[in-house]
């Protein structure tokens, strides 16, 4: 469990719990670190189950992406880890499907990432298209927390917020990976953006800042329409303050 991005799972679980009519059950846990003092965590229910399954599927997608981008031992390690965790990935898919989450549709969108990048490189397509698979996946995930919690009124604003969140995360990752991607000849969204503009195009840092600011504004607008019963300050500290400051 510690291999996974626990913060992402915690955010999704809290978002679902914040919309649920009933307060979530809490239990004391050391959070996979037995030497630490136990702290209250979400115990069980559809929100934590959905968050855990989404996190596992996110790991699966990351491993697939690494296998496609890397060579040698790193790629072999990704293949081995994917094989070792296949049964857990399958159970995660089953959990998501049982909750009504469109697993196949979201996976198709994520699988389209490389084809999208190829169109940009080979056919001169708009580089902004590269962020769409991540944006659509994030939109589906956040929107589904509303369905899991029985808060259908929040499906649309969370879908919008999730799409812009996905685009922002994709941009942040592209900026952090820019030097390494260029050194290894890998596709990078920001480098492609710069290549599609004039020779005096803004540097990557400025370009990333403009995109992130625009996404943040859209997230704030959509978030205003989301009705929460609890945890709003905590969720906003992560979504509106912490993530943009990465």
mmCIF file of C-alpha atoms in Angstrom:
data_model
loop_
_atom_site.group_PDB
_atom_site.id
_atom_site.type_symbol
_atom_site.label_atom_id
_atom_site.label_comp_id
_atom_site.label_asym_id
_atom_site.label_seq_id
_atom_site.Cartn_x
_atom_site.Cartn_y
_atom_site.Cartn_z
ATOM 1 C CA UNK A 1 0.000 0.000 0.000
ATOM 2 C CA UNK A 2 2.871 2.387 0.687
ATOM 3 C CA UNK A 3 3.936 2.091 -2.972
ATOM 4 C CA UNK A 4 0.725 3.839 -3.974
ATOM 5 C CA UNK A 5 0.041 7.569 -3.920
ATOM 6 C CA UNK A 6 -1.923 7.570 -0.678
ATOM 7 C CA UNK A 7 -2.665 11.288 -0.835
ATOM 8 C CA UNK A 8 -4.608 10.847 -4.076
ATOM 9 C CA UNK A 9 -6.639 7.995 -2.592
ATOM 10 C CA UNK A 10 -7.290 10.016 0.572
ATOM 11 C CA UNK A 11 -8.542 12.986 -1.444
ATOM 12 C CA UNK A 12 -10.959 10.870 -3.490
ATOM 13 C CA UNK A 13 -12.233 9.055 -0.385
ATOM 14 C CA UNK A 14 -12.719 12.330 1.519
ATOM 15 C CA UNK A 15 -14.495 13.908 -1.436
ATOM 16 C CA UNK A 16 -16.958 11.024 -1.561
ATOM 17 C CA UNK A 17 -17.438 11.125 2.226
ATOM 18 C CA UNK A 18 -17.986 14.888 2.136
ATOM 19 C CA UNK A 19 -21.014 14.408 -0.111
ATOM 20 C CA UNK A 20 -22.549 11.430 1.704
ATOM 21 C CA UNK A 21 -25.691 12.071 3.788
ATOM 22 C CA UNK A 22 -24.271 9.930 6.615
ATOM 23 C CA UNK A 23 -20.980 10.775 8.358
ATOM 24 C CA UNK A 24 -18.281 8.196 7.515
ATOM 25 C CA UNK A 25 -17.191 5.532 9.977
ATOM 26 C CA UNK A 26 -13.708 6.123 11.389
ATOM 27 C CA UNK A 27 -11.190 3.664 12.817
ATOM 28 C CA UNK A 28 -7.757 4.058 14.396
ATOM 29 C CA UNK A 29 -4.913 3.015 12.109
ATOM 30 C CA UNK A 30 -1.152 3.460 11.769
ATOM 31 C CA UNK A 31 -1.565 3.843 7.973
ATOM 32 C CA UNK A 32 0.851 1.043 6.986
ATOM 33 C CA UNK A 33 3.473 2.347 9.426
ATOM 34 C CA UNK A 34 3.166 0.230 12.615
ATOM 35 C CA UNK A 35 5.686 2.336 14.570
ATOM 36 C CA UNK A 36 3.529 5.473 14.306
ATOM 37 C CA UNK A 37 0.762 6.570 16.642
ATOM 38 C CA UNK A 38 -2.673 5.357 15.427
ATOM 39 C CA UNK A 39 -4.817 8.074 13.860
ATOM 40 C CA UNK A 40 -8.474 8.146 12.797
ATOM 41 C CA UNK A 41 -8.983 7.134 9.164
ATOM 42 C CA UNK A 42 -11.989 6.317 7.007
ATOM 43 C CA UNK A 43 -12.885 2.740 7.881
ATOM 44 C CA UNK A 44 -14.990 1.313 5.084
ATOM 45 C CA UNK A 45 -17.794 2.060 2.681
ATOM 46 C CA UNK A 46 -18.208 2.826 -1.021
ATOM 47 C CA UNK A 47 -16.020 5.955 -0.921
ATOM 48 C CA UNK A 48 -12.826 4.306 0.399
ATOM 49 C CA UNK A 49 -13.452 1.236 -1.789
ATOM 50 C CA UNK A 50 -13.782 3.424 -4.887
ATOM 51 C CA UNK A 51 -10.715 5.479 -3.939
ATOM 52 C CA UNK A 52 -8.588 2.375 -3.387
ATOM 53 C CA UNK A 53 -9.649 0.814 -6.674
ATOM 54 C CA UNK A 54 -9.017 4.049 -8.582
ATOM 55 C CA UNK A 55 -5.543 4.305 -7.039
ATOM 56 C CA UNK A 56 -4.667 0.758 -8.077
ATOM 57 C CA UNK A 57 -5.890 1.396 -11.608
ATOM 58 C CA UNK A 58 -3.862 4.614 -11.638
ATOM 59 C CA UNK A 59 -0.773 2.582 -10.734
ATOM 60 C CA UNK A 60 -1.580 0.158 -13.541
ATOM 61 C CA UNK A 61 -1.834 3.018 -16.045
ATOM 62 C CA UNK A 62 1.442 4.501 -14.767
ATOM 63 C CA UNK A 63 3.226 1.184 -15.193
ATOM 64 C CA UNK A 64 1.879 0.879 -18.739
ATOM 65 C CA UNK A 65 3.101 4.398 -19.491
ATOM 66 C CA UNK A 66 6.549 3.668 -18.052
ATOM 67 C CA UNK A 67 6.829 0.459 -20.088
ATOM 68 C CA UNK A 68 6.107 2.427 -23.234
ATOM 69 C CA UNK A 69 8.561 5.246 -22.441
ATOM 70 C CA UNK A 70 11.458 3.404 -20.829
ATOM 71 C CA UNK A 71 14.015 0.850 -21.999
ATOM 72 C CA UNK A 72 16.197 -1.751 -20.353
ATOM 73 C CA UNK A 73 15.981 -2.581 -16.667
ATOM 74 C CA UNK A 74 13.423 0.104 -15.857
ATOM 75 C CA UNK A 75 10.991 -1.216 -18.468
ATOM 76 C CA UNK A 76 11.626 -4.792 -17.327
ATOM 77 C CA UNK A 77 10.920 -3.789 -13.733
ATOM 78 C CA UNK A 78 7.614 -2.240 -14.755
ATOM 79 C CA UNK A 79 6.643 -5.395 -16.641
ATOM 80 C CA UNK A 80 7.526 -7.572 -13.645
ATOM 81 C CA UNK A 81 5.598 -5.411 -11.178
ATOM 82 C CA UNK A 82 2.560 -5.337 -13.461
ATOM 83 C CA UNK A 83 2.628 -9.126 -13.711
ATOM 84 C CA UNK A 84 2.958 -9.566 -9.944
ATOM 85 C CA UNK A 85 0.005 -7.280 -9.223
ATOM 86 C CA UNK A 86 -2.265 -8.426 -12.070
ATOM 87 C CA UNK A 87 -4.759 -10.141 -9.745
ATOM 88 C CA UNK A 88 -5.088 -6.978 -7.653
ATOM 89 C CA UNK A 89 -5.602 -4.871 -10.735
ATOM 90 C CA UNK A 90 -8.335 -7.268 -11.859
ATOM 91 C CA UNK A 91 -10.080 -6.971 -8.475
ATOM 92 C CA UNK A 92 -9.847 -3.189 -8.677
ATOM 93 C CA UNK A 93 -11.470 -3.246 -12.135
ATOM 94 C CA UNK A 94 -14.270 -5.423 -10.733
ATOM 95 C CA UNK A 95 -14.826 -3.041 -7.808
ATOM 96 C CA UNK A 96 -15.068 -0.040 -10.126
ATOM 97 C CA UNK A 97 -17.395 -1.828 -12.544
ATOM 98 C CA UNK A 98 -19.663 -2.885 -9.663
ATOM 99 C CA UNK A 99 -19.991 0.767 -8.617
ATOM 100 C CA UNK A 100 -21.036 1.780 -12.130
ATOM 101 C CA UNK A 101 -17.768 3.492 -13.009
ATOM 102 C CA UNK A 102 -17.100 3.465 -16.790
ATOM 103 C CA UNK A 103 -13.871 1.465 -16.530
ATOM 104 C CA UNK A 104 -13.585 0.493 -20.187
ATOM 105 C CA UNK A 105 -14.345 4.002 -21.445
ATOM 106 C CA UNK A 106 -11.785 5.679 -19.178
ATOM 107 C CA UNK A 107 -9.167 3.076 -20.023
ATOM 108 C CA UNK A 108 -9.745 3.638 -23.742
ATOM 109 C CA UNK A 109 -9.167 7.348 -23.213
ATOM 110 C CA UNK A 110 -5.931 6.767 -21.336
ATOM 111 C CA UNK A 111 -4.770 4.224 -23.909
ATOM 112 C CA UNK A 112 -5.260 6.904 -26.578
ATOM 113 C CA UNK A 113 -2.454 9.015 -25.064
ATOM 114 C CA UNK A 114 0.302 7.698 -27.310
ATOM 115 C CA UNK A 115 -1.845 7.963 -30.447
ATOM 116 C CA UNK A 116 -2.661 11.545 -29.506
ATOM 117 C CA UNK A 117 1.026 12.371 -29.060
ATOM 118 C CA UNK A 118 1.825 10.743 -32.410
ATOM 119 C CA UNK A 119 -0.771 12.933 -34.158
ATOM 120 C CA UNK A 120 0.829 16.004 -32.652
ATOM 121 C CA UNK A 121 4.336 14.997 -33.748
ATOM 122 C CA UNK A 122 3.489 13.537 -37.171
ATOM 123 C CA UNK A 123 0.464 15.535 -38.281
ATOM 124 C CA UNK A 124 0.892 18.841 -36.477
ATOM 125 C CA UNK A 125 -2.229 18.449 -34.349
ATOM 126 C CA UNK A 126 -2.879 20.959 -31.563
ATOM 127 C CA UNK A 127 -0.505 20.121 -28.663
ATOM 128 C CA UNK A 128 -3.287 20.991 -26.224
ATOM 129 C CA UNK A 129 -4.940 17.712 -27.255
ATOM 130 C CA UNK A 130 -2.239 15.835 -25.326
ATOM 131 C CA UNK A 131 -3.827 16.832 -22.014
ATOM 132 C CA UNK A 132 -7.274 15.537 -22.933
ATOM 133 C CA UNK A 133 -6.931 11.835 -21.926
ATOM 134 C CA UNK A 134 -5.822 12.839 -18.419
ATOM 135 C CA UNK A 135 -8.436 15.582 -18.236
ATOM 136 C CA UNK A 136 -11.267 13.236 -19.201
ATOM 137 C CA UNK A 137 -10.105 10.543 -16.763
ATOM 138 C CA UNK A 138 -9.916 12.980 -13.844
ATOM 139 C CA UNK A 139 -13.334 14.350 -14.762
ATOM 140 C CA UNK A 140 -14.853 10.871 -14.696
ATOM 141 C CA UNK A 141 -13.232 10.046 -11.344
ATOM 142 C CA UNK A 142 -14.355 13.191 -9.510
ATOM 143 C CA UNK A 143 -17.848 13.010 -11.003
ATOM 144 C CA UNK A 144 -18.214 9.415 -9.850
ATOM 145 C CA UNK A 145 -17.585 10.363 -6.221
ATOM 146 C CA UNK A 146 -20.934 12.180 -6.417
ATOM 147 C CA UNK A 147 -22.682 9.061 -7.737
ATOM 148 C CA UNK A 148 -21.059 6.881 -5.078
ATOM 149 C CA UNK A 149 -22.286 9.293 -2.391
ATOM 150 C CA UNK A 150 -25.773 9.639 -3.892
ATOM 151 C CA UNK A 151 -25.243 13.340 -4.641
ATOM 152 C CA UNK A 152 -26.249 13.510 -8.310
ATOM 153 C CA UNK A 153 -26.450 17.315 -8.134
ATOM 154 C CA UNK A 154 -22.645 17.403 -7.920
ATOM 155 C CA UNK A 155 -21.917 15.210 -10.940
ATOM 156 C CA UNK A 156 -21.656 18.032 -13.484
ATOM 157 C CA UNK A 157 -19.597 20.569 -11.477
ATOM 158 C CA UNK A 158 -17.220 17.842 -10.296
ATOM 159 C CA UNK A 159 -16.860 16.591 -13.859
ATOM 160 C CA UNK A 160 -15.839 20.079 -14.963
ATOM 161 C CA UNK A 161 -13.505 20.583 -11.994
ATOM 162 C CA UNK A 162 -11.966 17.166 -12.606
ATOM 163 C CA UNK A 163 -11.272 17.849 -16.272
ATOM 164 C CA UNK A 164 -9.393 21.042 -15.485
ATOM 165 C CA UNK A 165 -7.646 19.345 -12.580
ATOM 166 C CA UNK A 166 -6.455 16.616 -14.950
ATOM 167 C CA UNK A 167 -5.185 19.195 -17.431
ATOM 168 C CA UNK A 168 -3.374 21.038 -14.628
ATOM 169 C CA UNK A 169 -1.734 17.866 -13.289
ATOM 170 C CA UNK A 170 -0.670 16.893 -16.810
ATOM 171 C CA UNK A 171 0.905 20.334 -17.286
ATOM 172 C CA UNK A 172 2.696 20.181 -13.930
ATOM 173 C CA UNK A 173 4.103 16.746 -14.778
ATOM 174 C CA UNK A 174 5.217 17.951 -18.214
ATOM 175 C CA UNK A 175 7.062 20.890 -16.669
ATOM 176 C CA UNK A 176 8.771 18.731 -14.037
ATOM 177 C CA UNK A 177 9.796 16.143 -16.670
ATOM 178 C CA UNK A 178 10.775 18.627 -19.403
ATOM 179 C CA UNK A 179 14.572 18.406 -19.109
ATOM 180 C CA UNK A 180 14.580 14.624 -18.750
ATOM 181 C CA UNK A 181 12.136 14.145 -21.643
ATOM 182 C CA UNK A 182 14.212 16.352 -23.925
ATOM 183 C CA UNK A 183 17.426 14.575 -22.917
ATOM 184 C CA UNK A 184 15.917 11.183 -23.804
ATOM 185 C CA UNK A 185 13.974 12.269 -26.893
ATOM 186 C CA UNK A 186 10.552 11.659 -25.337
ATOM 187 C CA UNK A 187 7.382 13.574 -26.126
ATOM 188 C CA UNK A 188 6.702 16.516 -23.841
ATOM 189 C CA UNK A 189 3.549 18.568 -24.022
ATOM 190 C CA UNK A 190 5.258 21.891 -23.227
ATOM 191 C CA UNK A 191 8.074 21.346 -25.721
ATOM 192 C CA UNK A 192 5.459 20.555 -28.373
ATOM 193 C CA UNK A 193 3.556 23.717 -27.421
ATOM 194 C CA UNK A 194 6.693 25.802 -27.820
ATOM 195 C CA UNK A 195 7.474 24.167 -31.156
ATOM 196 C CA UNK A 196 4.021 25.053 -32.489
ATOM 197 C CA UNK A 197 4.487 28.770 -31.772
ATOM 198 C CA UNK A 198 6.744 31.530 -33.066
ATOM 199 C CA UNK A 199 10.484 31.401 -32.533
ATOM 200 C CA UNK A 200 10.079 33.951 -29.723
ATOM 201 C CA UNK A 201 7.579 31.770 -27.837
ATOM 202 C CA UNK A 202 7.436 32.154 -24.076
ATOM 203 C CA UNK A 203 9.697 29.853 -22.037
ATOM 204 C CA UNK A 204 8.229 26.638 -20.682
ATOM 205 C CA UNK A 205 7.913 28.000 -17.150
ATOM 206 C CA UNK A 206 5.803 30.934 -18.311
ATOM 207 C CA UNK A 207 3.752 28.736 -20.623
ATOM 208 C CA UNK A 208 3.088 26.239 -17.820
ATOM 209 C CA UNK A 209 2.164 29.063 -15.451
ATOM 210 C CA UNK A 210 -0.387 30.461 -17.914
ATOM 211 C CA UNK A 211 -2.031 27.066 -18.436
ATOM 212 C CA UNK A 212 -2.090 26.268 -14.722
ATOM 213 C CA UNK A 213 -3.567 29.662 -13.821
ATOM 214 C CA UNK A 214 -6.329 29.210 -16.397
ATOM 215 C CA UNK A 215 -7.095 25.699 -15.105
ATOM 216 C CA UNK A 216 -7.094 26.902 -11.506
ATOM 217 C CA UNK A 217 -9.617 29.624 -12.332
ATOM 218 C CA UNK A 218 -11.931 27.107 -14.013
ATOM 219 C CA UNK A 219 -11.619 24.712 -11.061
ATOM 220 C CA UNK A 220 -12.591 27.471 -8.632
ATOM 221 C CA UNK A 221 -15.622 28.397 -10.721
ATOM 222 C CA UNK A 222 -16.859 24.815 -10.905
ATOM 223 C CA UNK A 223 -16.081 24.135 -7.240
ATOM 224 C CA UNK A 224 -18.441 26.897 -6.138
ATOM 225 C CA UNK A 225 -21.377 24.803 -7.367
ATOM 226 C CA UNK A 226 -20.320 21.660 -5.459
ATOM 227 C CA UNK A 227 -22.459 21.030 -2.366
ATOM 228 C CA UNK A 228 -20.538 19.422 0.498
ATOM 229 C CA UNK A 229 -21.777 18.372 3.924
ATOM 230 C CA UNK A 230 -18.332 18.226 5.604
ATOM 231 C CA UNK A 231 -14.567 18.537 5.017
ATOM 232 C CA UNK A 232 -14.797 21.568 2.704
ATOM 233 C CA UNK A 233 -11.815 23.472 4.212
ATOM 234 C CA UNK A 234 -9.621 20.369 4.061
ATOM 235 C CA UNK A 235 -10.549 19.539 0.470
ATOM 236 C CA UNK A 236 -10.053 23.136 -0.630
ATOM 237 C CA UNK A 237 -6.648 23.237 1.051
ATOM 238 C CA UNK A 238 -5.598 20.334 -1.182
ATOM 239 C CA UNK A 239 -7.402 21.220 -4.397
ATOM 240 C CA UNK A 240 -7.192 25.019 -4.481
ATOM 241 C CA UNK A 241 -4.036 25.725 -2.482
ATOM 242 C CA UNK A 242 -1.719 22.735 -2.178
ATOM 243 C CA UNK A 243 -1.758 21.273 -5.684
ATOM 244 C CA UNK A 244 -1.234 24.533 -7.633
ATOM 245 C CA UNK A 245 1.730 25.310 -5.361
ATOM 246 C CA UNK A 246 3.576 22.062 -6.265
#
